[in-house]
Amino acid sequence: MKWTDSKSWTKSIDRVDDAEQEYQQACRTYGADSSEAQAADRHAAAEEARHIREGAEYDRRNR
């Protein structure tokens, strides 16, 4: 099974999408230069990095 076919991938990409939406909302509400938007941007970047790490680990385990 490939990473993109797994339930873990779906959960992981949903976290990335949720974090990106949180960032977009913070930009609309507080402005792109606000500390809230910057914090949400860091969270989105962390979720994306986590998604990539999980995918690499999944692929390594399932070779």
PDB file of C-alpha atoms in Angstrom:
ATOM      1  CA  MET A   1       0.000   0.000   0.000  1.00  0.00           C
ATOM      2  CA  LYS A   2       1.242   3.467  -0.810  1.00  0.00           C
ATOM      3  CA  TRP A   3       1.269   6.348   1.682  1.00  0.00           C
ATOM      4  CA  THR A   4      -1.297   8.260  -0.376  1.00  0.00           C
ATOM      5  CA  ASP A   5      -3.672   5.276  -0.209  1.00  0.00           C
ATOM      6  CA  SER A   6      -3.543   4.917   3.573  1.00  0.00           C
ATOM      7  CA  LYS A   7      -5.948   6.242   6.195  1.00  0.00           C
ATOM      8  CA  SER A   8      -2.957   7.798   7.941  1.00  0.00           C
ATOM      9  CA  TRP A   9      -2.316   9.947   4.862  1.00  0.00           C
ATOM     10  CA  THR A  10      -5.894  11.207   4.925  1.00  0.00           C
ATOM     11  CA  LYS A  11      -5.652  12.179   8.603  1.00  0.00           C
ATOM     12  CA  SER A  12      -2.282  13.797   8.053  1.00  0.00           C
ATOM     13  CA  ILE A  13      -3.336  15.849   5.044  1.00  0.00           C
ATOM     14  CA  ASP A  14      -6.483  16.917   6.896  1.00  0.00           C
ATOM     15  CA  ARG A  15      -4.264  18.346   9.674  1.00  0.00           C
ATOM     16  CA  VAL A  16      -2.250  20.231   7.046  1.00  0.00           C
ATOM     17  CA  ASP A  17      -5.436  21.592   5.466  1.00  0.00           C
ATOM     18  CA  ASP A  18      -6.874  22.602   8.854  1.00  0.00           C
ATOM     19  CA  ALA A  19      -3.681  24.435   9.786  1.00  0.00           C
ATOM     20  CA  GLU A  20      -3.650  26.262   6.448  1.00  0.00           C
ATOM     21  CA  GLN A  21      -7.278  27.315   6.962  1.00  0.00           C
ATOM     22  CA  GLU A  22      -6.398  28.528  10.462  1.00  0.00           C
ATOM     23  CA  TYR A  23      -3.623  30.650   8.950  1.00  0.00           C
ATOM     24  CA  GLN A  24      -5.925  32.095   6.284  1.00  0.00           C
ATOM     25  CA  GLN A  25      -8.521  32.961   8.944  1.00  0.00           C
ATOM     26  CA  ALA A  26      -5.893  34.641  11.120  1.00  0.00           C
ATOM     27  CA  CYS A  27      -4.775  36.717   8.131  1.00  0.00           C
ATOM     28  CA  ARG A  28      -8.346  37.818   7.435  1.00  0.00           C
ATOM     29  CA  THR A  29      -9.106  38.550  11.076  1.00  0.00           C
ATOM     30  CA  TYR A  30      -5.864  40.070  12.335  1.00  0.00           C
ATOM     31  CA  GLY A  31      -3.847  40.900   9.218  1.00  0.00           C
ATOM     32  CA  ALA A  32      -0.988  39.003   7.621  1.00  0.00           C
ATOM     33  CA  ASP A  33       1.664  40.744   9.738  1.00  0.00           C
ATOM     34  CA  SER A  34      -0.009  40.023  13.068  1.00  0.00           C
ATOM     35  CA  SER A  35       1.486  37.753  15.685  1.00  0.00           C
ATOM     36  CA  GLU A  36      -1.621  35.540  15.424  1.00  0.00           C
ATOM     37  CA  ALA A  37      -1.095  35.034  11.695  1.00  0.00           C
ATOM     38  CA  GLN A  38       2.608  34.409  12.162  1.00  0.00           C
ATOM     39  CA  ALA A  39       1.897  31.799  14.838  1.00  0.00           C
ATOM     40  CA  ALA A  40      -0.694  30.129  12.602  1.00  0.00           C
ATOM     41  CA  ASP A  41       1.801  30.170   9.713  1.00  0.00           C
ATOM     42  CA  ARG A  42       4.414  28.428  11.891  1.00  0.00           C
ATOM     43  CA  HIS A  43       1.798  25.862  12.911  1.00  0.00           C
ATOM     44  CA  ALA A  44       0.888  25.227   9.262  1.00  0.00           C
ATOM     45  CA  ALA A  45       4.563  24.803   8.358  1.00  0.00           C
ATOM     46  CA  ALA A  46       5.037  22.382  11.256  1.00  0.00           C
ATOM     47  CA  GLU A  47       2.030  20.306  10.174  1.00  0.00           C
ATOM     48  CA  GLU A  48       3.334  20.184   6.609  1.00  0.00           C
ATOM     49  CA  ALA A  49       6.764  19.053   7.833  1.00  0.00           C
ATOM     50  CA  ARG A  50       5.095  16.437  10.044  1.00  0.00           C
ATOM     51  CA  HIS A  51       3.112  15.191   7.039  1.00  0.00           C
ATOM     52  CA  ILE A  52       6.308  14.816   5.010  1.00  0.00           C
ATOM     53  CA  ARG A  53       8.105  12.998   7.850  1.00  0.00           C
ATOM     54  CA  GLU A  54       5.165  10.643   8.370  1.00  0.00           C
ATOM     55  CA  GLY A  55       5.105   9.867   4.655  1.00  0.00           C
ATOM     56  CA  ALA A  56       8.811   9.124   4.569  1.00  0.00           C
ATOM     57  CA  GLU A  57       8.504   6.894   7.637  1.00  0.00           C
ATOM     58  CA  TYR A  58       5.486   5.091   6.154  1.00  0.00           C
ATOM     59  CA  ASP A  59       7.311   4.491   2.878  1.00  0.00           C
ATOM     60  CA  ARG A  60      10.420   3.270   4.724  1.00  0.00           C
ATOM     61  CA  ARG A  61       8.381   0.781   6.766  1.00  0.00           C
ATOM     62  CA  ASN A  62       6.420  -0.496   3.783  1.00  0.00           C
ATOM     63  CA  ARG A  63       9.125  -1.115   1.230  1.00  0.00           C
TER      64      ARG A  63
END
